[in-house]
Short mmCIF file of C-alpha atoms and ligand atoms in Angstrom, two decimals:
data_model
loop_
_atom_site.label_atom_id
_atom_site.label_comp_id
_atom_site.label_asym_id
_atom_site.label_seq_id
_atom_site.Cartn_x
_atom_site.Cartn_y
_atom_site.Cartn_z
CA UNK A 13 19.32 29.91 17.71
CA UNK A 14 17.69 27.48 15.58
CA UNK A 15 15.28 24.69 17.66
CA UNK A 16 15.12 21.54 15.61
CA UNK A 17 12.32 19.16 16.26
CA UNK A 18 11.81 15.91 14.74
CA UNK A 19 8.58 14.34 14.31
CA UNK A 20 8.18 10.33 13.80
CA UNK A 21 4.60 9.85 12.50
CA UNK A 22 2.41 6.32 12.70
CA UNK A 23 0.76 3.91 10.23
CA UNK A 24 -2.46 6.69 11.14
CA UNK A 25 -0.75 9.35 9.02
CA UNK A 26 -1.70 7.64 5.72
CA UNK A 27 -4.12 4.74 6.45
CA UNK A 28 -6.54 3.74 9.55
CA UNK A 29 -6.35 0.11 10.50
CA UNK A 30 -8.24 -2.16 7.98
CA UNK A 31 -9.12 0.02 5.83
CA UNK A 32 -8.03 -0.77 1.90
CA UNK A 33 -5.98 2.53 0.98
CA UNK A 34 -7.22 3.98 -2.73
CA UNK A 35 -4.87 6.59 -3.71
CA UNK A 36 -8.01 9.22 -2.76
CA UNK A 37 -7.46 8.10 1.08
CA UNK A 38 -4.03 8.41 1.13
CA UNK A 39 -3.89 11.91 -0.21
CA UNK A 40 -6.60 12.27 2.39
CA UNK A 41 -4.49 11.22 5.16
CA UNK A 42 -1.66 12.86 3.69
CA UNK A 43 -3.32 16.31 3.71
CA UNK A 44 -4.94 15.89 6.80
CA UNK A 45 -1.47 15.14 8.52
CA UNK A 46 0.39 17.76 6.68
CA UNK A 47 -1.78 20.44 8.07
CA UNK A 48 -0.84 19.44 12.22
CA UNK A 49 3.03 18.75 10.57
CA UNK A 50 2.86 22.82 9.20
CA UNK A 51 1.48 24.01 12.67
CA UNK A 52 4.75 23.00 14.30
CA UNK A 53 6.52 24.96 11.37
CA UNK A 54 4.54 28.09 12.32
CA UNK A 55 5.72 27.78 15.67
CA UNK A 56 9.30 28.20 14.34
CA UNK A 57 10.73 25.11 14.60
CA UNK A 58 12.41 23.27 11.50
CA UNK A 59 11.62 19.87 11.18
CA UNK A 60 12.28 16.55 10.28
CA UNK A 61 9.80 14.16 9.60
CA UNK A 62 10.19 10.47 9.76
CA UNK A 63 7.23 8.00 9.24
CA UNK A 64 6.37 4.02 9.36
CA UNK A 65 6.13 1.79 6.66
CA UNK A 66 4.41 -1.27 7.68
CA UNK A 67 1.39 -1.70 6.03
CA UNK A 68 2.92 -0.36 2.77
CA UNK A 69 5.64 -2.96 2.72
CA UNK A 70 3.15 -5.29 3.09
CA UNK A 71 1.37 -3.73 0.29
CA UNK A 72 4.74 -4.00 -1.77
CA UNK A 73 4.86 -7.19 -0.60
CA UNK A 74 1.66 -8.21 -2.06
CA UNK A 75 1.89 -6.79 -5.36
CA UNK A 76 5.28 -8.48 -6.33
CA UNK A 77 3.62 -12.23 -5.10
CA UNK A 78 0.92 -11.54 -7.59
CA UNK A 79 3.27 -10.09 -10.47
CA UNK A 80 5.17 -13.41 -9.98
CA UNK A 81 2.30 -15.51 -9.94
CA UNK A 82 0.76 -13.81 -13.34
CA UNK A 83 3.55 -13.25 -15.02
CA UNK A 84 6.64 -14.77 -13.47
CA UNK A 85 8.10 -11.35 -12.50
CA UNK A 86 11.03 -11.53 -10.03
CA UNK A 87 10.23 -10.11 -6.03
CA UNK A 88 12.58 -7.61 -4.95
CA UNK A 89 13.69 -7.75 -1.85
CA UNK A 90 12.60 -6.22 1.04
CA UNK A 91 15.79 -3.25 1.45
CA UNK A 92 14.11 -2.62 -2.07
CA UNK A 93 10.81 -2.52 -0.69
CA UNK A 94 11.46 -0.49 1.89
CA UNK A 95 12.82 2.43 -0.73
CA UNK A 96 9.99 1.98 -2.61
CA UNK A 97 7.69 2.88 0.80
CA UNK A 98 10.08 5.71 1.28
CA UNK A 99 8.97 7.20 -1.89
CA UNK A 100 5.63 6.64 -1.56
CA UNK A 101 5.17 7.70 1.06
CA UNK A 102 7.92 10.66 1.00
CA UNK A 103 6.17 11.86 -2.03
CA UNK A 104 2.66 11.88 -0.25
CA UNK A 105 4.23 14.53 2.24
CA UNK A 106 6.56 16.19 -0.08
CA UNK A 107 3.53 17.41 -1.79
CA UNK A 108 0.61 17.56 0.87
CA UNK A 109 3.05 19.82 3.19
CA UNK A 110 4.16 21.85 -0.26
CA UNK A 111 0.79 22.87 -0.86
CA UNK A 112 -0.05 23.78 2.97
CA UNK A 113 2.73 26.05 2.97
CA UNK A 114 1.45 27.87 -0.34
CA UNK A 115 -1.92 28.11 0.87
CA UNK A 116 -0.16 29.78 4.22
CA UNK A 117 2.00 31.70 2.36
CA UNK A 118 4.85 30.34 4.42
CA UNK A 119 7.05 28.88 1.57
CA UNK A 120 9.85 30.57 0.21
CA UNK A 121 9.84 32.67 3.55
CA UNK A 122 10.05 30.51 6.26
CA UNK A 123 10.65 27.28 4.58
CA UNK A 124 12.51 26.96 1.75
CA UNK A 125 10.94 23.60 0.52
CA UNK A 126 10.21 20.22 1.42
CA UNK A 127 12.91 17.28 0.28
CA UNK A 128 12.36 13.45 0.92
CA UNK A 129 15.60 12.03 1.45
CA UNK A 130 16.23 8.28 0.70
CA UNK A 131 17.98 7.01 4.18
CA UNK A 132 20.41 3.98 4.84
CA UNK A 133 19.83 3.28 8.19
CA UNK A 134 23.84 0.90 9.66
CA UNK A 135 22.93 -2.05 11.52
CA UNK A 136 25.17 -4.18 13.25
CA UNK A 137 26.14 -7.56 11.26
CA UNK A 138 26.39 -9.07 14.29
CA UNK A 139 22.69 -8.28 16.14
CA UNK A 140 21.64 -10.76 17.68
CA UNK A 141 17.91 -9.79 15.88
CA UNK A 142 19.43 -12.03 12.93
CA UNK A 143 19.37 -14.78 14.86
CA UNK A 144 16.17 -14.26 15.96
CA UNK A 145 13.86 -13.06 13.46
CA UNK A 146 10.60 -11.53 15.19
CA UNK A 147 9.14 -9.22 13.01
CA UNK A 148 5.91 -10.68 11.04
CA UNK A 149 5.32 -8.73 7.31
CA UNK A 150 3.27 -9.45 4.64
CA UNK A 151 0.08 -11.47 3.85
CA UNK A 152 -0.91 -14.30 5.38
CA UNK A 153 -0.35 -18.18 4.12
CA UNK A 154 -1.14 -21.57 4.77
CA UNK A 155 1.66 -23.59 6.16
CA UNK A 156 2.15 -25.54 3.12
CA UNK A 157 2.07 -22.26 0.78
CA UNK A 158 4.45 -20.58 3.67
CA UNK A 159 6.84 -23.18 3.41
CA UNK A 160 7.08 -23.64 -0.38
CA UNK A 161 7.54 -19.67 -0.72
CA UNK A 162 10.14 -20.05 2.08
CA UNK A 163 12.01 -22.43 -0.12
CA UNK A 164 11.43 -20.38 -3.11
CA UNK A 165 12.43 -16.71 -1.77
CA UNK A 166 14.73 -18.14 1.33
CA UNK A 167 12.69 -16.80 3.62
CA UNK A 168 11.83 -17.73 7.35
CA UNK A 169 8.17 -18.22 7.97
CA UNK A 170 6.69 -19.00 11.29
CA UNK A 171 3.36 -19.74 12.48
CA UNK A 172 1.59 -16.21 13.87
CA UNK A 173 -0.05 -15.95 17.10
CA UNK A 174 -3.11 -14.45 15.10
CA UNK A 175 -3.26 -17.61 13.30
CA UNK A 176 -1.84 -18.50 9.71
CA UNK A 177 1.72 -18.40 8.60
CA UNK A 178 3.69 -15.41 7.44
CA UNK A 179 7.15 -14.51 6.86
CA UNK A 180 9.25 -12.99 9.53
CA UNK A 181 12.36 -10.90 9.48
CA UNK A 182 14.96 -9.71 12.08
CA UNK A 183 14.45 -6.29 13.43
CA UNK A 184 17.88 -4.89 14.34
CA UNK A 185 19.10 -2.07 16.40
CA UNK A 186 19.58 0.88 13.95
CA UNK A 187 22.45 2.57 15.09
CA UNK A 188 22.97 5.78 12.70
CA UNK A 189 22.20 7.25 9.15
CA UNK A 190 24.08 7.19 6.23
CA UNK A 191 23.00 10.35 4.86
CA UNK A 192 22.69 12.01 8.35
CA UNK A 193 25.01 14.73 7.19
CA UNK A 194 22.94 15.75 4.04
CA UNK A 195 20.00 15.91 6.45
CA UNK A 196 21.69 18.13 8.40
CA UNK A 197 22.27 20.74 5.82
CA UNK A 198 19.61 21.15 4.41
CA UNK A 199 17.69 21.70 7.68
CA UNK A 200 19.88 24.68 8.62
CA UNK A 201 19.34 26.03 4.93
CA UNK A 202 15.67 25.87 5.64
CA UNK A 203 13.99 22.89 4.06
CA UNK A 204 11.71 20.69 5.57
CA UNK A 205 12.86 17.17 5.74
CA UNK A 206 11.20 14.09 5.54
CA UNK A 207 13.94 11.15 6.33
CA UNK A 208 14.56 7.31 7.73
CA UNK A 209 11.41 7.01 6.27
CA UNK A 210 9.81 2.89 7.67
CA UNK A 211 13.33 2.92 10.11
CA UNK A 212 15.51 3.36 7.06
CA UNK A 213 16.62 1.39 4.49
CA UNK A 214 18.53 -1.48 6.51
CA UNK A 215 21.85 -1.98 5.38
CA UNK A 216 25.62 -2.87 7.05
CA UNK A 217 29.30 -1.82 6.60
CA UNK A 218 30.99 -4.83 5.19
CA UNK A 219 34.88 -5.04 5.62
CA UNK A 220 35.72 -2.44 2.65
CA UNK A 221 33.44 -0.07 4.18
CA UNK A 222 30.83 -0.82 1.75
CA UNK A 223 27.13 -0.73 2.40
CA UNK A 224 24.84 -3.73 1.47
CA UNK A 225 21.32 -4.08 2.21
CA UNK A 226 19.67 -6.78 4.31
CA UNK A 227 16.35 -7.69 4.50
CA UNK A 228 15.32 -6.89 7.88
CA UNK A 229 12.73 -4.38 8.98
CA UNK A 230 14.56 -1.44 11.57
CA UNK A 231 11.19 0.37 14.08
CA UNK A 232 10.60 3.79 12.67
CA UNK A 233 10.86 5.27 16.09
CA UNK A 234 14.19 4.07 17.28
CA UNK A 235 15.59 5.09 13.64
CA UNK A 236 13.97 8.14 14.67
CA UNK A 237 15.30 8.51 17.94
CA UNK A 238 18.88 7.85 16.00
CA UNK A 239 18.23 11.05 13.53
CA UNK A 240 16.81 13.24 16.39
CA UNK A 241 20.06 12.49 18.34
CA UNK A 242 22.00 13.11 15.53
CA UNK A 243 20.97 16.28 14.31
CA UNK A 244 20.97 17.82 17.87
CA UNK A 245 17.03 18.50 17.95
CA UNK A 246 15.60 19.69 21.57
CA UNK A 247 12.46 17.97 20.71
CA UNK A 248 11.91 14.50 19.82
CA UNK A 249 8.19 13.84 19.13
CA UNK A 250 5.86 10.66 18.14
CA UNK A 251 2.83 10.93 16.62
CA UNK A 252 0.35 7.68 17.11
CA UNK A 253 -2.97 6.64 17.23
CA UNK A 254 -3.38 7.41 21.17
CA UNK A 255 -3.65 10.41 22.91
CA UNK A 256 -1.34 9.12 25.90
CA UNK A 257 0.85 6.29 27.13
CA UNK A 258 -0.91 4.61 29.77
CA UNK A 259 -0.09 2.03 32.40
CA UNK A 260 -1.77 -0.70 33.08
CA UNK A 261 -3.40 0.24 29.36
CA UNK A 262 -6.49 -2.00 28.08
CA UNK A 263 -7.72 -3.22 31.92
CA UNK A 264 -10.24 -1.64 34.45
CA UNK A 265 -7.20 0.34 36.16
CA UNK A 266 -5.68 2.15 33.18
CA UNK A 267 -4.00 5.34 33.72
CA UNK A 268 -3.17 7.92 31.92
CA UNK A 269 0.42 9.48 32.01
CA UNK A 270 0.96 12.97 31.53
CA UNK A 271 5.21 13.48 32.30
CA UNK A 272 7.39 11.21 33.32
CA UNK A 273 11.06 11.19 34.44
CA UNK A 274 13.60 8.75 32.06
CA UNK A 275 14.00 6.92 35.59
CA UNK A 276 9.99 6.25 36.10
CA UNK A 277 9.85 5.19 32.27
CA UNK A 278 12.48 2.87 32.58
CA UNK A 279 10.89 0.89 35.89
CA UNK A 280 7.26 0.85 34.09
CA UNK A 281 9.09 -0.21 30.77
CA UNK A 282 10.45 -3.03 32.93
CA UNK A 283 7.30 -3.66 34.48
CA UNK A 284 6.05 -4.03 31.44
CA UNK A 285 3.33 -1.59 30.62
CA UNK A 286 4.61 -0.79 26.98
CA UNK A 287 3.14 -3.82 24.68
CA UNK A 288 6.49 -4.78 22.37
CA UNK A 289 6.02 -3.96 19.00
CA UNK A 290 3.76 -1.02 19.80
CA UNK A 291 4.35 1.32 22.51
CA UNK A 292 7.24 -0.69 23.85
CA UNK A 293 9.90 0.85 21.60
CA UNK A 294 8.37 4.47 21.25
CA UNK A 295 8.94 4.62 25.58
CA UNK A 296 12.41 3.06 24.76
CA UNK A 297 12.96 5.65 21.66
CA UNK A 298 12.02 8.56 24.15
CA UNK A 299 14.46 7.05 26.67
CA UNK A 300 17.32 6.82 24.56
CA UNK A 301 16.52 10.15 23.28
CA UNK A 302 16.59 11.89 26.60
CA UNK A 303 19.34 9.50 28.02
CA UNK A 304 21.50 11.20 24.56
CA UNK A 305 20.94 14.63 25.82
CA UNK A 306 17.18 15.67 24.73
CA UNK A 307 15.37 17.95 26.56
CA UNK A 308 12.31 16.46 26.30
CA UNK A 309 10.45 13.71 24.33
CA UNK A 310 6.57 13.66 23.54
CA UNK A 311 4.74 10.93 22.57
CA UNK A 312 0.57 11.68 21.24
CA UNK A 313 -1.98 11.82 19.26
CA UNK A 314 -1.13 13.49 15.36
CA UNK A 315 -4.51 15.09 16.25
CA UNK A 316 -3.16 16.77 19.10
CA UNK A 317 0.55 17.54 18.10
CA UNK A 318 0.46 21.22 18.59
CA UNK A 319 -1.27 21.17 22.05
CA UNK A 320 1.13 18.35 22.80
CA UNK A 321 4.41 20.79 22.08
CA UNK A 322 2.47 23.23 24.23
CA UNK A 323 3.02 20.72 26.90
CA UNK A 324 -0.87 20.65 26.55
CA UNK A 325 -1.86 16.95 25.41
CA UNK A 326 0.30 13.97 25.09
CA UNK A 327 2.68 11.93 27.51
CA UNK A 328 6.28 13.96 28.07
CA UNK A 329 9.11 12.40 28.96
CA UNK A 330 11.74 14.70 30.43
CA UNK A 331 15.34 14.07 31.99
CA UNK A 332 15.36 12.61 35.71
P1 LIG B 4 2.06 3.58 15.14
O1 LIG B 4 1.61 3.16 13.78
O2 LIG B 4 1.74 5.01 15.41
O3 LIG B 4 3.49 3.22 15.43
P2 LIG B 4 1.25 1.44 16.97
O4 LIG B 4 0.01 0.67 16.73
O5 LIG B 4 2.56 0.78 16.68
O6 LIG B 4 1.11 2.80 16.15
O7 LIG B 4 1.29 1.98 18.48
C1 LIG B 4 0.20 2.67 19.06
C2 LIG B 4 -0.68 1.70 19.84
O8 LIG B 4 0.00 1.25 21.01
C3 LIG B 4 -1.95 2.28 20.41
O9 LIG B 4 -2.98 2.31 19.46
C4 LIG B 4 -2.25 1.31 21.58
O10 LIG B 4 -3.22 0.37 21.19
C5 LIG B 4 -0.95 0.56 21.81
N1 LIG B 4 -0.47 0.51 23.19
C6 LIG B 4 0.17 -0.56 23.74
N2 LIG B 4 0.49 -0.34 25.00
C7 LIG B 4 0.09 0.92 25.30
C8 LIG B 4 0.17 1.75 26.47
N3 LIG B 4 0.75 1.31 27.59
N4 LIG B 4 -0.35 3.00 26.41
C9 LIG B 4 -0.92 3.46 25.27
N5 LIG B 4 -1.05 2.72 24.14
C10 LIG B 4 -0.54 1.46 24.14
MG1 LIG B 5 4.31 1.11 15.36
#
């Protein structure tokens, strides 16, 4: 029997916080990543790999404001964006993880390849997250500049905590993949898979059963949590910044949490340990996960993923 794993990595897999991202670092990252990502294929498992796309989006985001400022180019939107960051980044694995496998002589025996697929991630119309817009993307404006650009683009813009103005979108529910079955596939043929890359592409079933895109941003690890569920895996990992999930994390009493039942998650997720936007929905991701029938969801440190599978490192949480 086949175990299928998937792994949803963080904004650390390509780029540390504030630093600028030349191509250099980002094949850095890329490499560096790829070589605890080809550990977990050594240990047999086939794998799917799903990422974030925050910071690139905003990236994206950036680059069009300026192309339309200097030379009246038109933005794209953001379900646009959002398959440009898929590529990007998709490529940055596709190739970092081909070359590991070469230098372990793995490919062509184990693995067959490695194949970024371009995901549609089905939100509901009707979320109430479109009412609501909460996510903050892209640079940072005055409130003048915010509002002129929110005429401009019909966008919402909001004042952020962190001071300045940005845009906001909604941030739905994902509820499945559009090319789940594809996925699927070529995971039992052998191929390593690197899918719902940022959450997915957001986009909605209109009445002819047609898909349209919306500009709305879907949390990489609930996508994830929808593909791991789909495809059956045993193991539903998330890769971050943080070697555990702690309660009470950033006072005097922090602790540390090595397993914990779906039951315990659920009353500290309530009590609210797990800071939204952060490691709010990866807990809620590794609920849902177990809750669908996992066997066990890990949440650590991409420095410590294969001691983490071991049951070594990381926070699991297990049915209960
Ligand atoms: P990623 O890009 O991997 O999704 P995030 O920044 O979204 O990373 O989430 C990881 C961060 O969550 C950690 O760096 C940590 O600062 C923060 N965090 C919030 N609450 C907790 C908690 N209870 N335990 C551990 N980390 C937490
Ligand atoms: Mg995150």
């Amino acid at each position: 029997m086949e175990k299928y794993i998937v792994v949803a990595v963080g904004g650390n897999a390509f780029q540390t916080k504030n630093e600028r991202g030349s191509p250099e670092s980002y094949w850095e990252h890329a490499r560096r990543s790829a070589d605890f990502l080809v550990r977990i294929v050594e240990d047999g498992y086939r794998v799917a790999i799903t990422h974030g796309n925050g910071p690139q989006v905003g990236i994206i985001a950036e680059w069009m404001l300026a192309g339309k400022s200097a030379k009246g180019l038109p933005v794209m939107t953001l379900d646009i964006a959002g398959a440009m960051s898929q590529g990007w980044l998709g490529y940055l694995l596709q190739q970092t993880i081909y070359n590991k496998l070469i230098e372990k002589g793995l490919l062509g025996k184990s693995v067959k390849g490695v194949i970024t697929v371009i995901t549609q991630t089905v939100v509901d119309r009707g979320d109430p997250a479109f009412m609501n817009p909460t996510k903050f993307i892209g640079p940072w404006y005055s409130e003048e500049e915010a509002k002129k650009l929110a005429k401009e683009h019909g966008w919402v813009v909001k004042p952020d905590p962190r001071g300045g103005w940005r845009r906001v979108v909604p941030s739905p529910n994902p509820t499945r993949q559009i090319e789940i079955d594809a996925i699927k596939k070529l995971l039992s043929e052998g191929y390593i898979v690197i899918a719902s890359g940022g959450g997915g592409i957001p986009v909605y079933v209109d009445e002819e059963g047609k898909l349209r895109g919306v500009e709305a941003v879907i949390d990489k690890d609930l996508a994830g949590e929808r593909l791991a569920s789909a495809i059956g895996a045993e193991i539903f990992m998330i890769l971050t910044d943080i070697d555990k999930v702690y309660l009470n994390y950033g006072t005097p009493r922090q602790k540390a949490i090595d397993v914990m039942t779906v039951s315990e998650a659920k009353k500290y997720y309530e009590e609210g340990h797990f800071k939204p936007g952060s490691m709010g929905p990866k807990v809620l991701a590794a609920i849902r996960f177990v809750e669908d029938g996992g066997k066990e969801a890990i949440i650590a440190h991409l420095f410590q993923a294969y001691e983490a599978l071991r049951g070594k490192a990381g926070t699991r949480i297990v049915p209960g």
